[in-house]
Structures are given as C-alpha cells and as structure tokens.
mmCIF file of C-alpha atoms and ligand atoms in Angstrom:
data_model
loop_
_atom_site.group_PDB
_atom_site.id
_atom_site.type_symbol
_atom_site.label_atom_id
_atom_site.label_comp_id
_atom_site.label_asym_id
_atom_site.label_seq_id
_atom_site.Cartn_x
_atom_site.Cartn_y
_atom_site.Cartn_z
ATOM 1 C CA UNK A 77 124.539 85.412 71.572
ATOM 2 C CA UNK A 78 125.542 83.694 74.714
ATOM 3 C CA UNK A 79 124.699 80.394 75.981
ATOM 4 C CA UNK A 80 124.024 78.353 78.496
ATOM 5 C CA UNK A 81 123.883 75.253 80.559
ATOM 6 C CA UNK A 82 119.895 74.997 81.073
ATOM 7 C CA UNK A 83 120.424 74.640 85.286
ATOM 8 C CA UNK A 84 121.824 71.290 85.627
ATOM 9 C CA UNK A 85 121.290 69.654 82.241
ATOM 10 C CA UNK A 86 123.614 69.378 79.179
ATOM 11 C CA UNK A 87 121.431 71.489 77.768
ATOM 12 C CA UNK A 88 122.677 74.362 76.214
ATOM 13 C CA UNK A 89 119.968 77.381 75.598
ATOM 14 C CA UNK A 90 120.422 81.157 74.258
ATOM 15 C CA UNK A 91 120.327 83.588 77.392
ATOM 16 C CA UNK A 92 117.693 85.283 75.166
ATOM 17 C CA UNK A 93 114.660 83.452 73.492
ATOM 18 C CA UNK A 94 111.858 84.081 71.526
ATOM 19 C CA UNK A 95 107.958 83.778 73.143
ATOM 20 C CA UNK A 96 104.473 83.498 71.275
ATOM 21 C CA UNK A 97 102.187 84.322 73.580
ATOM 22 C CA UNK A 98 99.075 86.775 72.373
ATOM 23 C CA UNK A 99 101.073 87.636 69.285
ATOM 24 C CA UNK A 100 101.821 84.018 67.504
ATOM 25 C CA UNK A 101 98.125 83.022 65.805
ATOM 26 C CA UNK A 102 96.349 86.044 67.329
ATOM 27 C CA UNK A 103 97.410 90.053 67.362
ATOM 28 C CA UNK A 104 100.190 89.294 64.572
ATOM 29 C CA UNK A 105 99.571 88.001 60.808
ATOM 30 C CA UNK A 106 101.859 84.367 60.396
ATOM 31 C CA UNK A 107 104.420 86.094 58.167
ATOM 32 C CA UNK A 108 105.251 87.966 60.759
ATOM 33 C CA UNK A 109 105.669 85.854 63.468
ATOM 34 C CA UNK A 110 108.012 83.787 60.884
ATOM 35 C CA UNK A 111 109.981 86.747 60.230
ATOM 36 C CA UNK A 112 110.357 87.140 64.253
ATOM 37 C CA UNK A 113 111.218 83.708 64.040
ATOM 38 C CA UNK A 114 114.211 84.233 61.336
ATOM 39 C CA UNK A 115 115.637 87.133 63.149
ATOM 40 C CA UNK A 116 115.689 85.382 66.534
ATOM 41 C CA UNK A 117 117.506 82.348 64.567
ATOM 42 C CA UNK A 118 119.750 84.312 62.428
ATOM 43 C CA UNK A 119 120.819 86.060 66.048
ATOM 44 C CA UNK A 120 121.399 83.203 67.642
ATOM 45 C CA UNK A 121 118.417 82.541 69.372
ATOM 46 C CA UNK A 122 117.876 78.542 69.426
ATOM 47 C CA UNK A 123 114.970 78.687 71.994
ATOM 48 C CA UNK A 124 110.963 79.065 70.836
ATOM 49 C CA UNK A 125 108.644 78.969 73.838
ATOM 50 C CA UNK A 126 104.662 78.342 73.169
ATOM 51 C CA UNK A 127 102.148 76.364 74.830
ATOM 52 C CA UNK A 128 98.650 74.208 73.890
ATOM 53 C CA UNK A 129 96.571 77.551 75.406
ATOM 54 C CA UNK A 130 98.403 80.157 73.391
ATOM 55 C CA UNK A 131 95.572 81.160 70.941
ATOM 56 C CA UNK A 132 94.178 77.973 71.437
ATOM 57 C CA UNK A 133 96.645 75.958 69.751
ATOM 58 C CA UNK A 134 96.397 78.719 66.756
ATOM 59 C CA UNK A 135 100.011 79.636 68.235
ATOM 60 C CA UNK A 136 101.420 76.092 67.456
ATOM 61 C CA UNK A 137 100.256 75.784 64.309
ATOM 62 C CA UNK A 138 101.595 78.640 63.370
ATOM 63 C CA UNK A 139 105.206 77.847 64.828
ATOM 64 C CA UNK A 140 105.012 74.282 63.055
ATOM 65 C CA UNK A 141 104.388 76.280 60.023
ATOM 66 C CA UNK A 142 106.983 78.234 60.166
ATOM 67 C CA UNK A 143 109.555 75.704 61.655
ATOM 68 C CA UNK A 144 108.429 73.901 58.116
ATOM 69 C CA UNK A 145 109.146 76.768 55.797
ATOM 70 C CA UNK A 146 112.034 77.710 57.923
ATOM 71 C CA UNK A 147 113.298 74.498 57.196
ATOM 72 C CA UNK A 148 116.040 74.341 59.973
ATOM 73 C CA UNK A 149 117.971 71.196 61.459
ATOM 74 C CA UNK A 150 115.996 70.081 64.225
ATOM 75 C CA UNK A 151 118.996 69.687 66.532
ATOM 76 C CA UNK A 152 119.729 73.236 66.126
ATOM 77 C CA UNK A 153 116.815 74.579 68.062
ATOM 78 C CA UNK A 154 114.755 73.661 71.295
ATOM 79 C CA UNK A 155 111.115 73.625 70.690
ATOM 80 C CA UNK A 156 108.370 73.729 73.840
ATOM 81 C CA UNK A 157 104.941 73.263 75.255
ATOM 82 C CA UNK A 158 103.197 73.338 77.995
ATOM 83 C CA UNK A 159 99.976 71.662 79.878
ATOM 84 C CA UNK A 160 97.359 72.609 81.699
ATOM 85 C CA UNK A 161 95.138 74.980 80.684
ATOM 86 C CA UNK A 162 93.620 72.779 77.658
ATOM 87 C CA UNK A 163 93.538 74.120 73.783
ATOM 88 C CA UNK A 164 89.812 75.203 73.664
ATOM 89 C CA UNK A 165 87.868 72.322 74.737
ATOM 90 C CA UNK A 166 85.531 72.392 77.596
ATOM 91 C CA UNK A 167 85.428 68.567 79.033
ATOM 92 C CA UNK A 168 86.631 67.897 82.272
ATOM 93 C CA UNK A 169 89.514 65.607 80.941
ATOM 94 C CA UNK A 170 90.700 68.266 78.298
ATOM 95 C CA UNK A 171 92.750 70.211 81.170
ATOM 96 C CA UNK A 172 95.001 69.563 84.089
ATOM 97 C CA UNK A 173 98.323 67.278 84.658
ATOM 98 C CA UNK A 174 96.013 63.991 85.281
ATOM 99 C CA UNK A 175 98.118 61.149 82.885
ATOM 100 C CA UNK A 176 95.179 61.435 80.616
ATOM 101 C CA UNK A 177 95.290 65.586 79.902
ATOM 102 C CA UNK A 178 99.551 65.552 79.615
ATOM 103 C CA UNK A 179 99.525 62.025 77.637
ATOM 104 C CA UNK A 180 96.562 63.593 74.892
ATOM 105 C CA UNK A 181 97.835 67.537 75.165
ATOM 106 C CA UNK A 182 101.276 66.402 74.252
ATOM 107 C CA UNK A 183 100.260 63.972 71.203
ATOM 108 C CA UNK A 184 98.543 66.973 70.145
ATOM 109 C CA UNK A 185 101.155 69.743 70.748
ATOM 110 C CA UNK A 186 103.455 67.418 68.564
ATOM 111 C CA UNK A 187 101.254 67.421 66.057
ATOM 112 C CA UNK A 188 100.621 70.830 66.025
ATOM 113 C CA UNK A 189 103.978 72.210 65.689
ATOM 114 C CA UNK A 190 105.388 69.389 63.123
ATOM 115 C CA UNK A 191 107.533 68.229 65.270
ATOM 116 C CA UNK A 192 108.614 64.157 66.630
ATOM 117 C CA UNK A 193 109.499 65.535 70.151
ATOM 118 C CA UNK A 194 109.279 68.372 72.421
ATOM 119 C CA UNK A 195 112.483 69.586 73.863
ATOM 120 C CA UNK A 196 111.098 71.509 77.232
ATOM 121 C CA UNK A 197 107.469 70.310 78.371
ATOM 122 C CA UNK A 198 106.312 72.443 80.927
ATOM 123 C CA UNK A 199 103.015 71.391 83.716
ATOM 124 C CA UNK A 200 101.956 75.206 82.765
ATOM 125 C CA UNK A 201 100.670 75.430 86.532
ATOM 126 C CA UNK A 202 100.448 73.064 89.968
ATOM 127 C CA UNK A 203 97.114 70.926 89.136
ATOM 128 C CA UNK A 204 95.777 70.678 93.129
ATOM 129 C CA UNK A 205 93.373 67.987 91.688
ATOM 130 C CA UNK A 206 95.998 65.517 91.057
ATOM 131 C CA UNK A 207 98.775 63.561 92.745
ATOM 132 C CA UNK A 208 102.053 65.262 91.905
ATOM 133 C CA UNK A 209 103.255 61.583 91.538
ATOM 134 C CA UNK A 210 100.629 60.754 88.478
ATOM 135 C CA UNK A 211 102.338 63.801 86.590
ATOM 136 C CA UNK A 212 105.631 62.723 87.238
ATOM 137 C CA UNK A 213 105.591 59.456 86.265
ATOM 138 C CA UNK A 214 103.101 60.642 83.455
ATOM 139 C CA UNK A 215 106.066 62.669 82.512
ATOM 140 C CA UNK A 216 109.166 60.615 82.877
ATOM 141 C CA UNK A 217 106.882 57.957 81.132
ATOM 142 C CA UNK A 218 106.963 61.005 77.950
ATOM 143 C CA UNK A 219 110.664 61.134 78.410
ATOM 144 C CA UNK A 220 111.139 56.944 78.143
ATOM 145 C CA UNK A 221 109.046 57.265 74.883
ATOM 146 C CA UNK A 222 111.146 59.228 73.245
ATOM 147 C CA UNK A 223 108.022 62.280 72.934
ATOM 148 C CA UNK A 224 109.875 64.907 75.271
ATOM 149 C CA UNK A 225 113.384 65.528 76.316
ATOM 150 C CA UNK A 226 113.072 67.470 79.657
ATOM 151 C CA UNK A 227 110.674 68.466 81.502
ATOM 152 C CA UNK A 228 109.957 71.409 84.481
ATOM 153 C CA UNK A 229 106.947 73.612 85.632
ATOM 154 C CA UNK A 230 105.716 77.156 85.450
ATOM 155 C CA UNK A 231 104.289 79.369 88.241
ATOM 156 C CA UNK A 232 104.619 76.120 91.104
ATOM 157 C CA UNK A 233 105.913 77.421 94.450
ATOM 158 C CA UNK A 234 109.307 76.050 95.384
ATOM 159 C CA UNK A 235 107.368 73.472 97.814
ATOM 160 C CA UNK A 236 105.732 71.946 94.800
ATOM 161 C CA UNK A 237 109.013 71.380 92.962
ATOM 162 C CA UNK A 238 110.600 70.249 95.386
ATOM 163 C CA UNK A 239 108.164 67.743 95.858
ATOM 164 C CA UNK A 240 108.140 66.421 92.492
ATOM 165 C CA UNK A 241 111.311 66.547 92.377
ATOM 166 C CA UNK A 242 112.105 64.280 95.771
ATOM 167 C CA UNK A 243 109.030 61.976 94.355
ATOM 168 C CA UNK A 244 111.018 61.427 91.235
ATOM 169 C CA UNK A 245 114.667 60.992 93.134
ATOM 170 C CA UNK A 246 113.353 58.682 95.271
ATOM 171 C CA UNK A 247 111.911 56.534 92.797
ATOM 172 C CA UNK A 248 114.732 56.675 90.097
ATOM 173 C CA UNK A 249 112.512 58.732 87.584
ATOM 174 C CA UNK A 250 113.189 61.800 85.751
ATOM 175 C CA UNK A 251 111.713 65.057 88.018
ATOM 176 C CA UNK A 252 111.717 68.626 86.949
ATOM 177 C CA UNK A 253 114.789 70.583 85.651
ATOM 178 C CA UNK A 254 113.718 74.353 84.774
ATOM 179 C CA UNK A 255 111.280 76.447 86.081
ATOM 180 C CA UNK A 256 108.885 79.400 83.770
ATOM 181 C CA UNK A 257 108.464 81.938 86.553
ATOM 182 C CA UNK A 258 107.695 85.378 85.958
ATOM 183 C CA UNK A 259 110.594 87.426 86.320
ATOM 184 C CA UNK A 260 111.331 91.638 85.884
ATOM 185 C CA UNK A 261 111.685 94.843 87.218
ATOM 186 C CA UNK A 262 108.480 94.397 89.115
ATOM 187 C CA UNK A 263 108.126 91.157 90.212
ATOM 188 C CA UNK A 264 110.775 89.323 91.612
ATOM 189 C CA UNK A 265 110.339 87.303 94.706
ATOM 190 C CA UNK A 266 110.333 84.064 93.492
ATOM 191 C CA UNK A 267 113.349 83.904 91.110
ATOM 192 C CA UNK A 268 115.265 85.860 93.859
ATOM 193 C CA UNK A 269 113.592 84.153 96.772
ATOM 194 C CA UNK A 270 111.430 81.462 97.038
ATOM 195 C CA UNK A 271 113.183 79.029 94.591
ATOM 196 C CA UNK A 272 117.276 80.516 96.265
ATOM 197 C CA UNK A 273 117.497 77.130 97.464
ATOM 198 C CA UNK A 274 116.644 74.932 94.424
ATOM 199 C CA UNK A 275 119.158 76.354 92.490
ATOM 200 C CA UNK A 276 121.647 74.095 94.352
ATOM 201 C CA UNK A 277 119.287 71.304 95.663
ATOM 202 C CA UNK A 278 117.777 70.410 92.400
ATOM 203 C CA UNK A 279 119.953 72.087 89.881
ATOM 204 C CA UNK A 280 117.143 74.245 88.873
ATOM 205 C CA UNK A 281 117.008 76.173 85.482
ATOM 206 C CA UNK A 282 114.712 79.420 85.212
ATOM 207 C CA UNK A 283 113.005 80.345 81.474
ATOM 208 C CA UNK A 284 111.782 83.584 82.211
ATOM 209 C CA UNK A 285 108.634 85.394 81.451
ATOM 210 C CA UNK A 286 106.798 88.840 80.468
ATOM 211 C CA UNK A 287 110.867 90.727 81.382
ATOM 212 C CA UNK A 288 109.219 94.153 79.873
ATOM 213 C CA UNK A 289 105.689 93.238 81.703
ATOM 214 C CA UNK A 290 103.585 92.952 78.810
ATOM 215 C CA UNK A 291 105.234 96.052 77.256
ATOM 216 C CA UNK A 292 105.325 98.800 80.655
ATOM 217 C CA UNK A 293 108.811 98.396 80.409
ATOM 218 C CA UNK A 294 109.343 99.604 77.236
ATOM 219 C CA UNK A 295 107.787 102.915 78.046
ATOM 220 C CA UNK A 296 105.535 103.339 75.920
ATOM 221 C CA UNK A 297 102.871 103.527 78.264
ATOM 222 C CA UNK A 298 104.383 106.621 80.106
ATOM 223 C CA UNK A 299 103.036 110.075 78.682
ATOM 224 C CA UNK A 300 99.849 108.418 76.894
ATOM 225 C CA UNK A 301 98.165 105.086 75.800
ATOM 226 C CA UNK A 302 99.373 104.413 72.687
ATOM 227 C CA UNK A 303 96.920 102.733 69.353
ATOM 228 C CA UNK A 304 97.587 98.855 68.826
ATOM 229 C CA UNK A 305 99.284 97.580 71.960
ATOM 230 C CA UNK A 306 99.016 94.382 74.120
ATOM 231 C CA UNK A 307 97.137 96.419 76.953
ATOM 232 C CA UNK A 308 94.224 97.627 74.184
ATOM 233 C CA UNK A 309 93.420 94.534 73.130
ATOM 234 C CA UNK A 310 89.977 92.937 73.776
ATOM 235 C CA UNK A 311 89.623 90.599 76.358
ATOM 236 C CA UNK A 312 92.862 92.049 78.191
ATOM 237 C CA UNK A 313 91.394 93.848 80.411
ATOM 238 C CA UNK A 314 92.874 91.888 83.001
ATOM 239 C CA UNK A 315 96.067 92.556 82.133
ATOM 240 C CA UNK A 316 96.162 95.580 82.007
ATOM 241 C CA UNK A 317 94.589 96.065 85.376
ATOM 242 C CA UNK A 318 97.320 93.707 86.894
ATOM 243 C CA UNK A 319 100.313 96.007 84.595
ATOM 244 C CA UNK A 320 99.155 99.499 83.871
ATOM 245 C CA UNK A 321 99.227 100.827 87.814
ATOM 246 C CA UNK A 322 100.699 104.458 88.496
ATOM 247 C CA UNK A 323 102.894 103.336 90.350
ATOM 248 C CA UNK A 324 104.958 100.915 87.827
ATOM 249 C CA UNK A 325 104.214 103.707 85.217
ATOM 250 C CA UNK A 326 106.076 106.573 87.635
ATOM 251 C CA UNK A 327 109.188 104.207 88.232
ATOM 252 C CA UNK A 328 109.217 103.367 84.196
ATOM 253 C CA UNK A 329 109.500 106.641 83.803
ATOM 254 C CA UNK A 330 112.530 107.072 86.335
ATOM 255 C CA UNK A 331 114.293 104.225 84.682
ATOM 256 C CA UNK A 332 113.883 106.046 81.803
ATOM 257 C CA UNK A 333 115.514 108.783 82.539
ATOM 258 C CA UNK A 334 118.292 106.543 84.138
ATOM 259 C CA UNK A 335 118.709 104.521 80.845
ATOM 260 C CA UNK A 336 118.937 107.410 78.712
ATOM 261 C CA UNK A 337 122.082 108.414 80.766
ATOM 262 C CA UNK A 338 123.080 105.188 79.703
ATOM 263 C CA UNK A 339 122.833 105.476 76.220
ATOM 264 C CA UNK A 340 120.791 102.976 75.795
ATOM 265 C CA UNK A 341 116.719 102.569 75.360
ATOM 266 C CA UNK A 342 114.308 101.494 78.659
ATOM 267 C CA UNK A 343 113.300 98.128 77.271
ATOM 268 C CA UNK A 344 116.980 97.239 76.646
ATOM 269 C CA UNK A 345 118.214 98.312 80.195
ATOM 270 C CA UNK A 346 114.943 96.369 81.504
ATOM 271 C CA UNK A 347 116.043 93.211 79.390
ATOM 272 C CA UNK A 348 119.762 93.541 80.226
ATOM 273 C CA UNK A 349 118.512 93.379 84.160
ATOM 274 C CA UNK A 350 116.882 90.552 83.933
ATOM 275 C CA UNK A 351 120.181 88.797 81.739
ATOM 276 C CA UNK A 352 122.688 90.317 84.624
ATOM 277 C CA UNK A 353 121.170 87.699 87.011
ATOM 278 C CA UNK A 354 122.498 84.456 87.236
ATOM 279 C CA UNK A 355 119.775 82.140 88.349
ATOM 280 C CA UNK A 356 118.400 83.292 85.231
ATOM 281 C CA UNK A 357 118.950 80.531 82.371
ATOM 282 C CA UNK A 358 116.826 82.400 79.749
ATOM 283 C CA UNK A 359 114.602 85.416 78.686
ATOM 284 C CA UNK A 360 111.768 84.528 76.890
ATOM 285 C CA UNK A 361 111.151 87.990 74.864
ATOM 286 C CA UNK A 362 108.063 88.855 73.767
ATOM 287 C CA UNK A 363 107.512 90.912 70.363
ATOM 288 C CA UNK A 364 104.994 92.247 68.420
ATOM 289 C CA UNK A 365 106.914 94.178 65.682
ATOM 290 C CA UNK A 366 110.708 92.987 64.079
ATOM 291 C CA UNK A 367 111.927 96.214 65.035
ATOM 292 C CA UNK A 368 110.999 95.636 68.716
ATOM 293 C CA UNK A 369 113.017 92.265 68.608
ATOM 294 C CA UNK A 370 116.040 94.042 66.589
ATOM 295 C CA UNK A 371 116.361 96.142 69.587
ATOM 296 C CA UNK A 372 115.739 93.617 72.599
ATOM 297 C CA UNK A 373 118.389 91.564 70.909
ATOM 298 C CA UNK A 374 121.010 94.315 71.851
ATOM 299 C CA UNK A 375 120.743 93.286 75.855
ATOM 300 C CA UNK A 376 123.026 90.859 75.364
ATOM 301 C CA UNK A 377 125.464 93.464 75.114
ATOM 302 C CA UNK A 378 124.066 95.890 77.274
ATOM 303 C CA UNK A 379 124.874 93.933 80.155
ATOM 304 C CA UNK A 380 128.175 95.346 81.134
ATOM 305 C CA UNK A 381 127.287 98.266 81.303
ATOM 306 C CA UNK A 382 124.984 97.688 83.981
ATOM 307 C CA UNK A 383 128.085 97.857 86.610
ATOM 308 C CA UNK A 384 126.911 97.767 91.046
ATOM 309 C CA UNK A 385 126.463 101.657 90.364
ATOM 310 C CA UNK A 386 123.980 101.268 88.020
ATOM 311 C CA UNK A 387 122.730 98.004 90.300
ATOM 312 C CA UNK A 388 122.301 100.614 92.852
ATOM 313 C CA UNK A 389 120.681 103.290 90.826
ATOM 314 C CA UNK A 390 118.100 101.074 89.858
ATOM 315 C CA UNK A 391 117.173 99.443 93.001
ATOM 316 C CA UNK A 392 117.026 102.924 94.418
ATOM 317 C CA UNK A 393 114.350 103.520 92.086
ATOM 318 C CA UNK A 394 112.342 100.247 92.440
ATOM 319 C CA UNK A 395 112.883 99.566 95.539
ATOM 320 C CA UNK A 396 111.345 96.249 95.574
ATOM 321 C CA UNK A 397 114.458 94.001 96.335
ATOM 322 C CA UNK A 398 112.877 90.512 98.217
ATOM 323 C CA UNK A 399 113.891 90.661 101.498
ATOM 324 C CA UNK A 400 116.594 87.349 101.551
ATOM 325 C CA UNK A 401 116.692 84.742 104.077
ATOM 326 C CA UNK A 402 119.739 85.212 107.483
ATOM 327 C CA UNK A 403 121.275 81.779 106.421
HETATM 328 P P1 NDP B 552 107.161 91.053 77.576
HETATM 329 O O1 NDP B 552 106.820 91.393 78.971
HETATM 330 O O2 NDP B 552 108.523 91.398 77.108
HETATM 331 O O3 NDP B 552 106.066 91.738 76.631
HETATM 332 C C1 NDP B 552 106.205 91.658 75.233
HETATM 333 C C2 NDP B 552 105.403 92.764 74.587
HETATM 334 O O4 NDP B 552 105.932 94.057 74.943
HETATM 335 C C3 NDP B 552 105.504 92.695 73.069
HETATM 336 O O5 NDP B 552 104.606 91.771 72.517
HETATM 337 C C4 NDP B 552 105.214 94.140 72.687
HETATM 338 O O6 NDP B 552 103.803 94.351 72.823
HETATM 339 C C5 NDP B 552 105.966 94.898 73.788
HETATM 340 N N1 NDP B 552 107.380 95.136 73.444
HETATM 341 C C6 NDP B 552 108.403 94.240 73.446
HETATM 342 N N2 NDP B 552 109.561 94.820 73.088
HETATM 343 C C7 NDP B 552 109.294 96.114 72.876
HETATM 344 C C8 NDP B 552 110.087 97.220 72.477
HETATM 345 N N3 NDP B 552 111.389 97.104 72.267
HETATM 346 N N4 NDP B 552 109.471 98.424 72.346
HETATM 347 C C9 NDP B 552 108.157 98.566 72.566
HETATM 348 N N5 NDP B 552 107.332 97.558 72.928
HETATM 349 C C10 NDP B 552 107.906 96.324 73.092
HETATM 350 O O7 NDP B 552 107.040 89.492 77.320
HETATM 351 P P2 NDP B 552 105.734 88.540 77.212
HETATM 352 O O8 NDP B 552 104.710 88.893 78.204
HETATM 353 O O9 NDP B 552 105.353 88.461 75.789
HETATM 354 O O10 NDP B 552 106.379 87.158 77.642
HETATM 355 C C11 NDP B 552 107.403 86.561 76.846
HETATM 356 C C12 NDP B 552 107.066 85.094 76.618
HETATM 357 O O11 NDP B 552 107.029 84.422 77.860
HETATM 358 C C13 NDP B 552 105.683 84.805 75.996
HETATM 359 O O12 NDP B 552 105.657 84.991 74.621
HETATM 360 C C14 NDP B 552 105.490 83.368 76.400
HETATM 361 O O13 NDP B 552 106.211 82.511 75.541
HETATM 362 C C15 NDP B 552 106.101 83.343 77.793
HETATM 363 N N6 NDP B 552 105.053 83.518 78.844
HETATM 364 C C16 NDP B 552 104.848 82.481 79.714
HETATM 365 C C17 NDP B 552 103.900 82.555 80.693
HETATM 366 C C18 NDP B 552 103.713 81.406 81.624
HETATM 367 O O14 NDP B 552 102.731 81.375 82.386
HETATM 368 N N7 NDP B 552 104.592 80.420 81.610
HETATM 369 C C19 NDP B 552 103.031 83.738 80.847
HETATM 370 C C20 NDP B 552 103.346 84.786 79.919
HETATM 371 C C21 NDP B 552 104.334 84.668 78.962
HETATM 372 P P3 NDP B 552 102.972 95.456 72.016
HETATM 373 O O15 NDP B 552 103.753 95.835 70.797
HETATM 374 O O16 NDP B 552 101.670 94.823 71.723
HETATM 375 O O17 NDP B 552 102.839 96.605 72.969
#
C-alpha cells in the first residue's frame, strides 16, 4: 500500500480505502462487510468512509461493530462521517449543516460507530439554507472539543470551499481540508477542473468516490444484466438511469478490450486511472463481494503500467478530458 499526505495535513491516508455505501447494513450480511473490513486492513488500507445516511445509520452500526470485534488500535485507522442528509428522521432540524443538525448528527455518528472521535467529518453537501459561517464555526467548534480531527465537504463547487475556507482564514478557525467529489472514467470535471486551483490555494485533499461508477466499470454490465448487482436493487432506479447509458456501456467495453492487452482486468485499469492522478489523495472502493476487493486491491500496482501511451489510448476512447483553463 502507498500513502499519503491527506492535501495539506499531516495526515497520512492509504491511496486506496474502503467505502460502505448500499452494501454496509443493507445489500451485504455484517460478517461480510467485517471480512471486507479485515482484508482492506490486513492490505494496508487504514481509511473506512461511511456517513449518518448510509442505510440510515444501519451502516455505522455495523462499522462500530466490527471496529469492536476487529479490535484494532485506534490510531492505526481513520474513521469518517458525514452530515447532511439526516439518519431517517423527518423533522426539519434532523438535516442540514445548521449548528444544531452537525452538533446532534455527530454525537450520534460517534455513538454509532463506537468510537470517541471522528477522524474526517464531511458537510455531505452545500446546505443553501444556512450561513457557510454557522457550519464553520459549528465545525472548528467539533475540532476544539476534541469530537473530530479534520474536517472538508463533499459535492460543494470550488466557490463554496473557497468560501469557507477564506471565512475560516480570516477568522483564525479551522476551514476545510479534503474534498469527497466524484471522480472516474466518466466524470471528471471537477477533480480535474473546477477545484485546479484549490489544490495550491487551500492545500486541498480529494477522497474519491463511485471510481468503477457503481460497478459499469467493472464490466459486468456489458453483454447482459447480470442477477444481484447494485443497479437491480430496489429503489435504485435512479442510479441506474444516471450509470447504465449506452454510451458508458460501449466505451466499457473498449476499455475492455484495451485492458485485456494489458494483462490486467477492466475494474483494475479503471481503479489504477483514477490512483495515476495526483490531486487524487484517496479511492474510496466500493465492494460487494471479498473477491471484488482482492482484485481492486491490485491497482496499486497496476499503476505503472499505465505509461502516456496507455494515457493516450484511453483518452482516445473516452474522450471526455475537461477542457483546462489558458493560465
Ligand atoms: P464503485 O463505483 O467502485 O462501485 C462499487 C460497486 O461496484 C461494488 O459495490 C460492486 O457492486 C461493484 N464492484 C466493485 N468492484 C468490482 C469488481 N472488481 N468486479 C465486479 N464488480 C465490482 O464505488 P461506490 O459507488 O461504492 O463508492 C465508493 C465509496 O465512496 C462508497 O462506499 C462511499 O463510502 C463513498 N461514496 C460517497 C458519496 C458522496 O456523496 N460523498 C457518494 C457515493 C459513494 P455489485 O457487486 O453490487 O455490482
């Protein structure tokens, strides 16, 4: 495993993590998702991503459960969650970054996954309804209290961070460090982009998500639409509709072809694209199965073989590079 600085932090986080999201407390039975858990450790893996939505807070209990059993040193991982969307319950005040929502939602993340502090809190999207400066200081308030160590945003536009994060400079609190964009073969404009400036400004780190998106990158969606998968599920309808498009299915099936040239398999040369960019601090994998994970864990050293040929090959295919600013 390889690791990193988390963008300008001490913080130093495995280029490849491990994500709960619709399989933690939901499509996968909790001895699985510990086993997941043990491989991802055992390989090196010291990041575990969740967040209070994620099966309605089903997905934290489950990680607290395991992080129990599992029994490992708490300074040996990072743990997060993330705020916004509320855990189930329906009052106005159970959702959004107002002081009250990220004050109560974090208390009760803790809680759920067994732990004294959150490592990564994320605001899991901009709340329009209030101030930016009520969630920053709500947050650097978290920080002071010992209840979080960092803290950073997912899905915000670059003017949004950069916002919090001038609010925060220019009042001598603690802004935002890492950003949760979505990030793969398919959608890249903000992580290539938007945010090319915060890298320097604000030292911005980038968790990943959904680098196979939601499983089109691993191919198995090209000849047929296989039993038991993320995009059968009920209530996914959604996401499937937003993934499952002919066109992203005809260029899987090109990279394909292109990764079986390479000796290697189409969710691994997906994976290793994601790892060969630089702005990128961490993959969050997702994983239904261990033997999905045993094979996304092989990225890591897939990477070199993805030389400015292959670079090439693969853009030719995609064609979807973000058109980069003159200066
Ligand atoms: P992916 O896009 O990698 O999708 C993961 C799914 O793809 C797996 O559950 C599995 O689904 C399938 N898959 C993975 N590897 C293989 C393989 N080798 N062969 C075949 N199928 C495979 O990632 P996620 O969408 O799960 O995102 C990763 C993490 O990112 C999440 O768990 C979550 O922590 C985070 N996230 C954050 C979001 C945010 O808004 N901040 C939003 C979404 C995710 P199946 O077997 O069912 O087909």
């Amino acid at each position: 495993m390889e690791y990193v600085s988390l963008g300008k932090t001490g913080l130093k986080i495995s280029r490849l993590s491990l994500g709960s999201w619709l399989t933690f407390g939901k499509q996968i039975a909790d001895k699985d998702a510990e086993d997941l858990m043990r491989i991802a450790y055992e390989n090196g893996i010291n990041f575990f991503d969740n967040a209070e939505i994620y099966a309605r807070g089903m997905s934290e209990i489950v990680m607290g459960k395991a992080l129990k059993r599992l029994g490992w040193s708490r300074d040996s991982y990072i743990v997060s969650s993330k705020v916004h969307f509320g855990s189930g319950g329906q009052a106005p005040t159970q959702k959004g970054l107002s002081r009250k929502h990220v004050f109560e939602a974090c208390h009760q993340a803790l809680e759920r996954l067994q732990v004294d502090y959150l490592d990564l809190y994320y605001c899991h999207r901009p709340d329009k309804t209030t101030p930016i400066e009520e969630t920053v200081w709500t947050m650097h308030n978290l920080i002071l209290q010992g209840k979080i160590l960092y803290w950073g945003t997912s899905e915000w536009s670059a003017q949004e961070i950069m916002e919090a994060h001038m609010f925060a400079k220019q009042n001598h609190l603690i802004g935002p460090v890492v950003e949760q964009p979505e990030y793969n073969l398919f959608t890249r404009e903000k992580v290539e982009n938007e945010f090319s400036q915060l890298y320097k400004t604000v030292g911005l780190g980038t968790t990943i998500w959904s680098p196979l998106a939601s499983g089109i990158l691993s191919g198995k969606y090209n000849d047929s639409f296989p039993d038991s998968t993320r995009l059968g599920m009920e209530g996914l309808e959604w996401l499937k509709d937003k993934n499952l498009t002919e066109d992203r299915v005809l260029k899987s099936r090109q990279l394909n072809s292109l990764a079986k040239d390479l000796g290697m398999s189409l969710p691994v040369l997906s994976l290793a694209w994601c790892l060969k960019n630089p702005t990128v601090s961490t993959v969050i994998l997702g994983a239904s199965k261990t033997t999905q994970l045993i094979e996304n864990l092989t990225a890591i050293d897939a990477v070199q073989k993805l030389d400015e040929n292959v670079m090439l090959s693969i853009e030719g295919i995609v064609k979807n590079a973000p058109r980069k600013p003159d200066y």
